[in-house]
mmCIF file of C-alpha atoms and ligand atoms in Angstrom:
data_model
loop_
_atom_site.group_PDB
_atom_site.id
_atom_site.type_symbol
_atom_site.label_atom_id
_atom_site.label_comp_id
_atom_site.label_asym_id
_atom_site.label_seq_id
_atom_site.Cartn_x
_atom_site.Cartn_y
_atom_site.Cartn_z
ATOM 1 C CA MET A 1 37.045 -151.428 62.353
ATOM 2 C CA THR A 2 34.786 -154.240 61.999
ATOM 3 C CA SER A 3 35.017 -156.870 64.677
ATOM 4 C CA PRO A 4 34.639 -160.436 63.824
ATOM 5 C CA ALA A 5 31.357 -161.915 63.835
ATOM 6 C CA ARG A 6 30.230 -163.184 67.114
ATOM 7 C CA PRO A 7 28.878 -166.663 67.623
ATOM 8 C CA LEU A 8 25.198 -167.271 67.878
ATOM 9 C CA ILE A 9 25.609 -169.614 70.899
ATOM 10 C CA GLU A 10 28.458 -168.970 73.423
ATOM 11 C CA VAL A 11 29.393 -171.685 76.370
ATOM 12 C CA ARG A 12 32.140 -169.895 78.037
ATOM 13 C CA ASP A 13 33.684 -172.212 80.840
ATOM 14 C CA VAL A 14 30.413 -173.704 82.009
ATOM 15 C CA GLN A 15 30.715 -175.645 85.126
ATOM 16 C CA LYS A 16 27.263 -177.781 86.509
ATOM 17 C CA GLN A 17 27.194 -179.434 90.065
ATOM 18 C CA PHE A 18 24.200 -181.559 90.958
ATOM 19 C CA ARG A 19 23.400 -182.219 94.699
ATOM 20 C CA SER A 20 21.663 -185.917 95.268
ATOM 21 C CA ARG A 21 18.818 -186.207 97.504
ATOM 22 C CA SER A 22 21.405 -187.905 100.024
ATOM 23 C CA GLY A 23 23.009 -184.329 99.632
ATOM 24 C CA ALA A 24 26.075 -185.748 97.850
ATOM 25 C CA SER A 25 27.587 -183.285 95.350
ATOM 26 C CA LEU A 26 27.852 -184.546 91.565
ATOM 27 C CA GLU A 27 30.241 -182.717 89.297
ATOM 28 C CA ALA A 28 28.430 -183.185 85.899
ATOM 29 C CA LEU A 29 30.241 -180.897 83.610
ATOM 30 C CA LEU A 30 33.870 -179.289 84.224
ATOM 31 C CA GLY A 31 34.678 -176.072 82.431
ATOM 32 C CA THR A 32 32.589 -176.426 79.351
ATOM 33 C CA SER A 33 33.324 -174.089 76.061
ATOM 34 C CA LEU A 34 31.710 -174.238 73.120
ATOM 35 C CA ASN A 35 30.695 -171.723 70.356
ATOM 36 C CA VAL A 36 28.255 -172.385 67.196
ATOM 37 C CA GLU A 37 27.896 -169.947 64.796
ATOM 38 C CA ALA A 38 24.575 -168.801 63.233
ATOM 39 C CA ASN A 39 23.423 -171.463 60.645
ATOM 40 C CA GLN A 40 26.045 -174.325 61.713
ATOM 41 C CA PHE A 41 25.143 -177.814 62.567
ATOM 42 C CA ILE A 42 26.943 -178.913 65.404
ATOM 43 C CA CYS A 43 26.802 -182.604 66.911
ATOM 44 C CA ILE A 44 27.905 -183.452 70.518
ATOM 45 C CA VAL A 45 29.445 -186.994 70.863
ATOM 46 C CA GLY A 46 30.385 -188.612 74.102
ATOM 47 C CA PRO A 47 29.996 -191.540 76.722
ATOM 48 C CA SER A 48 26.807 -191.918 78.738
ATOM 49 C CA GLY A 49 26.615 -189.424 81.660
ATOM 50 C CA CYS A 50 29.016 -186.814 80.446
ATOM 51 C CA GLY A 51 26.535 -183.881 80.573
ATOM 52 C CA LYS A 52 25.152 -183.751 77.076
ATOM 53 C CA SER A 53 21.524 -183.627 77.914
ATOM 54 C CA THR A 54 22.706 -181.231 80.942
ATOM 55 C CA LEU A 55 24.615 -178.825 78.566
ATOM 56 C CA LEU A 56 21.408 -178.712 75.984
ATOM 57 C CA ARG A 57 19.061 -178.073 78.980
ATOM 58 C CA MET A 58 21.242 -175.288 80.241
ATOM 59 C CA ILE A 59 21.508 -173.768 76.461
ATOM 60 C CA ALA A 60 17.569 -173.995 76.464
ATOM 61 C CA GLY A 61 17.410 -171.911 79.908
ATOM 62 C CA LEU A 62 15.665 -175.137 81.777
ATOM 63 C CA GLU A 63 18.582 -175.580 83.721
ATOM 64 C CA THR A 64 20.978 -173.085 85.108
ATOM 65 C CA ALA A 65 25.135 -173.178 85.229
ATOM 66 C CA SER A 66 26.663 -173.430 88.536
ATOM 67 C CA ALA A 67 29.445 -171.395 86.948
ATOM 68 C CA GLY A 68 30.376 -170.068 83.811
ATOM 69 C CA ALA A 69 28.145 -168.082 81.375
ATOM 70 C CA ILE A 70 25.924 -169.060 78.331
ATOM 71 C CA GLY A 71 24.956 -166.358 75.826
ATOM 72 C CA ILE A 72 22.554 -166.318 72.705
ATOM 73 C CA ASP A 73 23.000 -163.537 70.104
ATOM 74 C CA GLY A 74 24.884 -161.786 72.722
ATOM 75 C CA ALA A 75 22.315 -162.227 75.428
ATOM 76 C CA ALA A 76 22.974 -164.142 78.687
ATOM 77 C CA VAL A 77 20.202 -166.990 78.649
ATOM 78 C CA LYS A 78 18.112 -166.633 81.547
ATOM 79 C CA GLY A 79 15.127 -169.042 80.902
ATOM 80 C CA PRO A 80 13.093 -170.429 78.366
ATOM 81 C CA ARG A 81 13.204 -168.456 74.927
ATOM 82 C CA ARG A 82 10.881 -168.302 71.984
ATOM 83 C CA ASP A 83 13.705 -169.099 69.413
ATOM 84 C CA ILE A 84 14.734 -172.159 70.534
ATOM 85 C CA GLY A 85 12.906 -175.578 69.483
ATOM 86 C CA LEU A 86 13.673 -178.612 71.620
ATOM 87 C CA VAL A 87 13.665 -182.328 71.125
ATOM 88 C CA PHE A 88 13.933 -184.017 74.352
ATOM 89 C CA GLN A 89 15.986 -187.506 74.519
ATOM 90 C CA SER A 90 12.733 -189.065 75.402
ATOM 91 C CA PRO A 91 9.742 -187.748 73.768
ATOM 92 C CA VAL A 92 7.306 -185.845 75.908
ATOM 93 C CA MET A 93 3.347 -186.084 74.652
ATOM 94 C CA LEU A 94 0.461 -184.731 76.428
ATOM 95 C CA PRO A 95 -1.351 -188.244 76.156
ATOM 96 C CA TRP A 96 -4.913 -186.943 76.107
ATOM 97 C CA ARG A 97 -4.230 -184.902 72.945
ATOM 98 C CA THR A 98 -4.040 -186.252 69.677
ATOM 99 C CA ILE A 99 -0.540 -185.986 67.466
ATOM 100 C CA LEU A 100 -1.956 -183.211 65.700
ATOM 101 C CA GLN A 101 -2.950 -181.251 68.827
ATOM 102 C CA ASN A 102 0.326 -182.174 70.352
ATOM 103 C CA ILE A 103 2.214 -180.497 67.589
ATOM 104 C CA MET A 104 0.028 -177.536 67.579
ATOM 105 C CA VAL A 105 1.052 -176.914 71.202
ATOM 106 C CA PRO A 106 3.880 -174.327 70.726
ATOM 107 C CA ALA A 107 1.395 -172.434 68.348
ATOM 108 C CA GLU A 108 -1.163 -171.960 71.173
ATOM 109 C CA VAL A 109 1.714 -170.948 73.833
ATOM 110 C CA LEU A 110 2.830 -168.300 71.382
ATOM 111 C CA LYS A 111 -0.393 -167.290 69.965
ATOM 112 C CA LEU A 112 0.105 -167.947 66.524
ATOM 113 C CA ASN A 113 -2.464 -167.560 63.883
ATOM 114 C CA LYS A 114 -4.432 -170.566 64.109
ATOM 115 C CA LYS A 115 -5.322 -171.299 60.488
ATOM 116 C CA VAL A 116 -1.659 -170.742 59.790
ATOM 117 C CA ALA A 117 -0.438 -173.437 62.244
ATOM 118 C CA ARG A 118 -2.901 -175.901 61.407
ATOM 119 C CA ALA A 119 -1.530 -175.807 57.644
ATOM 120 C CA ARG A 120 2.103 -175.835 59.125
ATOM 121 C CA ALA A 121 1.026 -178.798 61.359
ATOM 122 C CA ASP A 122 -0.040 -180.736 58.261
ATOM 123 C CA GLU A 123 3.095 -179.740 56.375
ATOM 124 C CA LEU A 124 5.131 -180.979 59.530
ATOM 125 C CA LEU A 125 3.421 -184.479 59.890
ATOM 126 C CA THR A 126 3.674 -185.090 56.359
ATOM 127 C CA LEU A 127 8.059 -184.223 56.695
ATOM 128 C CA VAL A 128 8.550 -186.729 59.115
ATOM 129 C CA GLY A 129 6.395 -189.438 57.876
ATOM 130 C CA LEU A 130 3.041 -189.228 60.148
ATOM 131 C CA ASP A 131 0.403 -188.255 57.129
ATOM 132 C CA GLY A 132 -2.497 -189.870 58.501
ATOM 133 C CA PHE A 133 -1.664 -190.206 62.077
ATOM 134 C CA GLY A 134 -2.396 -186.640 63.461
ATOM 135 C CA ASP A 135 -5.873 -187.660 65.325
ATOM 136 C CA ARG A 136 -4.170 -190.689 66.889
ATOM 137 C CA TYR A 137 -3.089 -190.480 70.422
ATOM 138 C CA PRO A 138 0.405 -190.869 71.544
ATOM 139 C CA ASP A 139 -0.143 -194.324 73.071
ATOM 140 C CA GLU A 140 -1.311 -195.347 69.784
ATOM 141 C CA LEU A 141 2.065 -194.884 68.114
ATOM 142 C CA SER A 142 5.474 -196.508 68.398
ATOM 143 C CA GLY A 143 8.363 -194.827 70.469
ATOM 144 C CA GLY A 144 9.768 -193.834 66.861
ATOM 145 C CA MET A 145 6.347 -192.192 65.723
ATOM 146 C CA ARG A 146 6.519 -190.439 69.026
ATOM 147 C CA GLN A 147 9.970 -188.950 68.640
ATOM 148 C CA ARG A 148 9.078 -188.078 64.904
ATOM 149 C CA ALA A 149 6.003 -186.435 66.186
ATOM 150 C CA ALA A 150 8.282 -184.616 68.695
ATOM 151 C CA ILE A 151 10.447 -183.251 65.944
ATOM 152 C CA ALA A 152 7.515 -181.752 64.278
ATOM 153 C CA ARG A 153 6.358 -180.193 67.230
ATOM 154 C CA ALA A 154 9.804 -178.940 67.848
ATOM 155 C CA LEU A 155 9.309 -177.004 64.425
ATOM 156 C CA MET A 156 6.196 -175.840 64.487
ATOM 157 C CA HIS A 157 7.221 -172.098 65.557
ATOM 158 C CA ASP A 158 9.968 -172.083 63.179
ATOM 159 C CA PRO A 159 12.516 -171.581 65.615
ATOM 160 C CA ARG A 160 15.935 -170.379 64.943
ATOM 161 C CA ILE A 161 17.912 -172.525 67.031
ATOM 162 C CA LEU A 162 17.064 -176.563 67.237
ATOM 163 C CA LEU A 163 18.525 -178.550 70.262
ATOM 164 C CA MET A 164 17.961 -181.919 69.578
ATOM 165 C CA ASP A 165 18.964 -184.686 72.169
ATOM 166 C CA GLU A 166 19.631 -188.090 70.449
ATOM 167 C CA PRO A 167 16.131 -187.760 68.597
ATOM 168 C CA PHE A 168 16.744 -190.533 66.642
ATOM 169 C CA GLY A 169 18.135 -193.093 69.340
ATOM 170 C CA ALA A 170 15.303 -195.069 69.701
ATOM 171 C CA LEU A 171 14.581 -195.595 66.297
ATOM 172 C CA ASP A 172 15.065 -198.956 64.200
ATOM 173 C CA ALA A 173 18.144 -198.461 61.856
ATOM 174 C CA LEU A 174 16.459 -198.032 58.692
ATOM 175 C CA THR A 175 14.116 -195.391 59.708
ATOM 176 C CA ARG A 176 17.145 -193.748 61.383
ATOM 177 C CA GLU A 177 19.102 -193.393 58.292
ATOM 178 C CA ALA A 178 15.714 -192.208 56.608
ATOM 179 C CA MET A 179 15.202 -189.342 59.202
ATOM 180 C CA ASN A 180 19.050 -188.250 58.910
ATOM 181 C CA LEU A 181 18.457 -187.558 55.428
ATOM 182 C CA GLU A 182 15.183 -185.979 56.191
ATOM 183 C CA LEU A 183 17.047 -183.661 58.603
ATOM 184 C CA LEU A 184 19.637 -182.942 56.271
ATOM 185 C CA ARG A 185 16.989 -181.551 53.699
ATOM 186 C CA ILE A 186 15.016 -179.583 56.503
ATOM 187 C CA TRP A 187 18.329 -178.056 57.526
ATOM 188 C CA GLU A 188 19.207 -177.396 53.400
ATOM 189 C CA ALA A 189 16.140 -175.774 53.192
ATOM 190 C CA SER A 190 16.117 -173.925 56.369
ATOM 191 C CA ARG A 191 19.820 -173.491 57.527
ATOM 192 C CA LYS A 192 18.636 -173.306 61.189
ATOM 193 C CA THR A 193 21.231 -173.442 64.201
ATOM 194 C CA VAL A 194 21.307 -176.913 65.130
ATOM 195 C CA ILE A 195 23.009 -178.801 68.165
ATOM 196 C CA LEU A 196 22.655 -182.384 67.921
ATOM 197 C CA VAL A 197 23.674 -185.004 70.524
ATOM 198 C CA THR A 198 24.137 -188.340 69.326
ATOM 199 C CA HIS A 199 26.412 -191.589 70.476
ATOM 200 C CA SER A 200 26.211 -192.409 66.322
ATOM 201 C CA ILE A 201 29.837 -191.126 64.655
ATOM 202 C CA GLU A 202 28.374 -191.943 61.301
ATOM 203 C CA GLU A 203 24.974 -189.747 62.296
ATOM 204 C CA ALA A 204 27.059 -187.064 63.445
ATOM 205 C CA LEU A 205 29.827 -186.706 60.344
ATOM 206 C CA LEU A 206 26.717 -186.926 57.920
ATOM 207 C CA LEU A 207 24.798 -184.258 59.578
ATOM 208 C CA SER A 208 27.521 -181.483 61.135
ATOM 209 C CA ASP A 209 29.687 -178.949 60.223
ATOM 210 C CA ARG A 210 31.743 -179.627 63.368
ATOM 211 C CA VAL A 211 31.726 -182.549 65.983
ATOM 212 C CA ALA A 212 32.343 -181.584 69.679
ATOM 213 C CA VAL A 213 33.680 -184.650 71.363
ATOM 214 C CA PHE A 214 32.994 -184.935 75.355
ATOM 215 C CA ALA A 215 35.089 -186.149 77.591
ATOM 216 C CA PRO A 216 33.852 -188.377 80.447
ATOM 217 C CA ARG A 217 32.008 -187.101 83.279
ATOM 218 C CA PRO A 218 32.509 -184.863 84.710
ATOM 219 C CA GLY A 219 32.383 -183.432 80.637
ATOM 220 C CA PHE A 220 33.934 -180.937 78.811
ATOM 221 C CA VAL A 221 34.463 -180.242 74.880
ATOM 222 C CA ARG A 222 37.805 -182.420 74.520
ATOM 223 C CA GLU A 223 38.167 -181.757 70.660
ATOM 224 C CA MET A 224 36.052 -179.947 68.080
ATOM 225 C CA ILE A 225 36.399 -181.545 64.678
ATOM 226 C CA ASP A 226 35.888 -179.939 61.160
ATOM 227 C CA VAL A 227 33.856 -181.966 59.123
ATOM 228 C CA PRO A 228 35.103 -180.640 55.649
ATOM 229 C CA ILE A 229 32.312 -182.751 53.383
ATOM 230 C CA ALA A 230 30.415 -180.937 50.852
ATOM 231 C CA ARG A 231 27.116 -180.494 51.015
ATOM 232 C CA PRO A 232 24.327 -181.174 50.079
ATOM 233 C CA ARG A 233 25.150 -184.463 51.448
ATOM 234 C CA SER A 234 23.085 -188.135 50.555
ATOM 235 C CA ALA A 235 22.726 -191.316 51.596
ATOM 236 C CA ALA A 236 25.967 -191.799 49.261
ATOM 237 C CA THR A 237 27.952 -189.739 51.179
ATOM 238 C CA ARG A 238 28.354 -192.497 53.400
ATOM 239 C CA SER A 239 30.443 -194.054 51.398
ATOM 240 C CA ASP A 240 32.693 -191.246 50.514
ATOM 241 C CA PRO A 241 36.265 -192.111 50.920
ATOM 242 C CA ASP A 242 36.765 -188.727 52.810
ATOM 243 C CA PHE A 243 33.586 -189.707 55.175
ATOM 244 C CA VAL A 244 34.912 -193.156 55.680
ATOM 245 C CA HIS A 245 38.460 -192.027 56.644
ATOM 246 C CA LEU A 246 36.960 -189.334 59.101
ATOM 247 C CA ALA A 247 34.606 -192.039 60.629
ATOM 248 C CA GLU A 248 37.941 -194.287 61.303
ATOM 249 C CA ARG A 249 39.330 -191.495 62.975
ATOM 250 C CA LEU A 250 36.796 -190.593 64.967
ATOM 251 C CA ARG A 251 36.354 -194.212 66.182
ATOM 252 C CA ALA A 252 39.922 -194.760 67.009
ATOM 253 C CA HIS A 253 39.814 -191.196 68.994
ATOM 254 C CA PHE A 254 37.263 -193.001 71.195
ATOM 255 C CA THR A 255 38.990 -196.548 71.630
ATOM 256 C CA SER A 256 41.995 -194.550 72.644
ATOM 257 C CA VAL A 257 40.700 -192.315 74.992
ATOM 258 C CA PRO A 258 41.020 -193.876 78.781
ATOM 259 C CA ALA A 259 38.132 -193.481 81.182
ATOM 260 C CA HIS A 260 39.043 -191.547 84.067
HETATM 261 N N1 ATP B 1 18.683 -183.569 87.850
HETATM 262 C C1 ATP B 1 19.639 -183.845 88.286
HETATM 263 N N2 ATP B 1 20.222 -184.375 89.807
HETATM 264 C C2 ATP B 1 21.082 -184.921 89.802
HETATM 265 N N3 ATP B 1 22.201 -185.605 89.211
HETATM 266 C C3 ATP B 1 21.631 -185.438 87.806
HETATM 267 C C4 ATP B 1 20.796 -184.658 87.332
HETATM 268 N N4 ATP B 1 20.724 -184.284 85.750
HETATM 269 C C5 ATP B 1 21.655 -185.239 85.460
HETATM 270 N N5 ATP B 1 22.590 -185.825 86.599
HETATM 271 C C6 ATP B 1 23.653 -186.183 86.640
HETATM 272 O O1 ATP B 1 24.530 -185.324 85.831
HETATM 273 C C7 ATP B 1 25.499 -186.253 85.044
HETATM 274 C C8 ATP B 1 25.025 -186.004 83.431
HETATM 275 O O2 ATP B 1 24.067 -186.030 83.188
HETATM 276 P P1 ATP B 1 23.301 -186.062 81.456
HETATM 277 O O3 ATP B 1 22.060 -186.538 81.607
HETATM 278 O O4 ATP B 1 23.665 -184.657 81.312
HETATM 279 O O5 ATP B 1 24.230 -186.925 80.948
HETATM 280 P P2 ATP B 1 24.157 -187.484 79.359
HETATM 281 O O6 ATP B 1 25.609 -186.901 78.791
HETATM 282 O O7 ATP B 1 23.284 -186.759 78.496
HETATM 283 O O8 ATP B 1 24.291 -189.216 79.618
HETATM 284 P P3 ATP B 1 23.650 -190.080 78.094
HETATM 285 O O9 ATP B 1 24.282 -190.106 77.008
HETATM 286 O O10 ATP B 1 23.087 -191.111 79.071
HETATM 287 O O11 ATP B 1 22.079 -189.055 78.090
HETATM 288 C C9 ATP B 1 25.065 -188.095 85.640
HETATM 289 O O12 ATP B 1 25.950 -188.605 86.102
HETATM 290 C C10 ATP B 1 23.608 -187.698 85.747
HETATM 291 O O13 ATP B 1 23.622 -188.761 86.693
HETATM 292 MG MG1 MG B 2 21.412 -187.669 77.603
#
């Protein structure tokens, strides 16, 4: 008998408590469960402070759960892994290195072939629209450009899983829409397994196969919403009647959910 395929990422009943400096305990996540199949694109939406970043950090192995289990490919997550690319909520760049040198960091850490990595870094700079900015320093770029560089860096070692924490939150609306389409294109080509946190309902629907709606803190997945909109998607998808209808449903869901 064949057993059903196991999800690539399994989050089971995960809880997270933080202790503040004053000793008070804060419950960030309460019994969170989430399965992500290989090659799926999942978006997480939810109110500020409901534990979205905390969950991504735990999946990435940068933080440990207080209870519950997180597994990738059937093995418990015990620390940072090389098959994950991470884009943080605020881009972290080494200020003394150029953008190109920053993008090359994962290649150095993982000792990838220098020539191949350099060629890939150039490709990635073009991909995120930073052609010609490789020799600039982070403080010479706008916040949005730094975030795009951070996305290029996360893709450098061609990870199987991409975890993105509000990657476009700091971008202006037009750049954000362009980056959404770029990310769709990258995903169509590479079919990585992606979890992306966003506050934008439209962004979540345009990008994902499923949307995980989080409850306010202490957070948990309140609802999983399927996004059965055909791919490949494009700018025109936003005016597709199914898309508009789903967006209305999701928005109504948010406005009707009382905070607790
Ligand atoms: N290292 C920490 N120490 C103590 N408390 C923390 C720590 N990290 C997060 N928290 C708390 O845990 C809760 C969840 O934080 P988290 O950053 O995961 O929320 P979020 O959903 O990502 O919010 P936002 O949408 O604003 O980014 C918050 O109340 C936050 O104050
Ligand atoms: Mg966050």
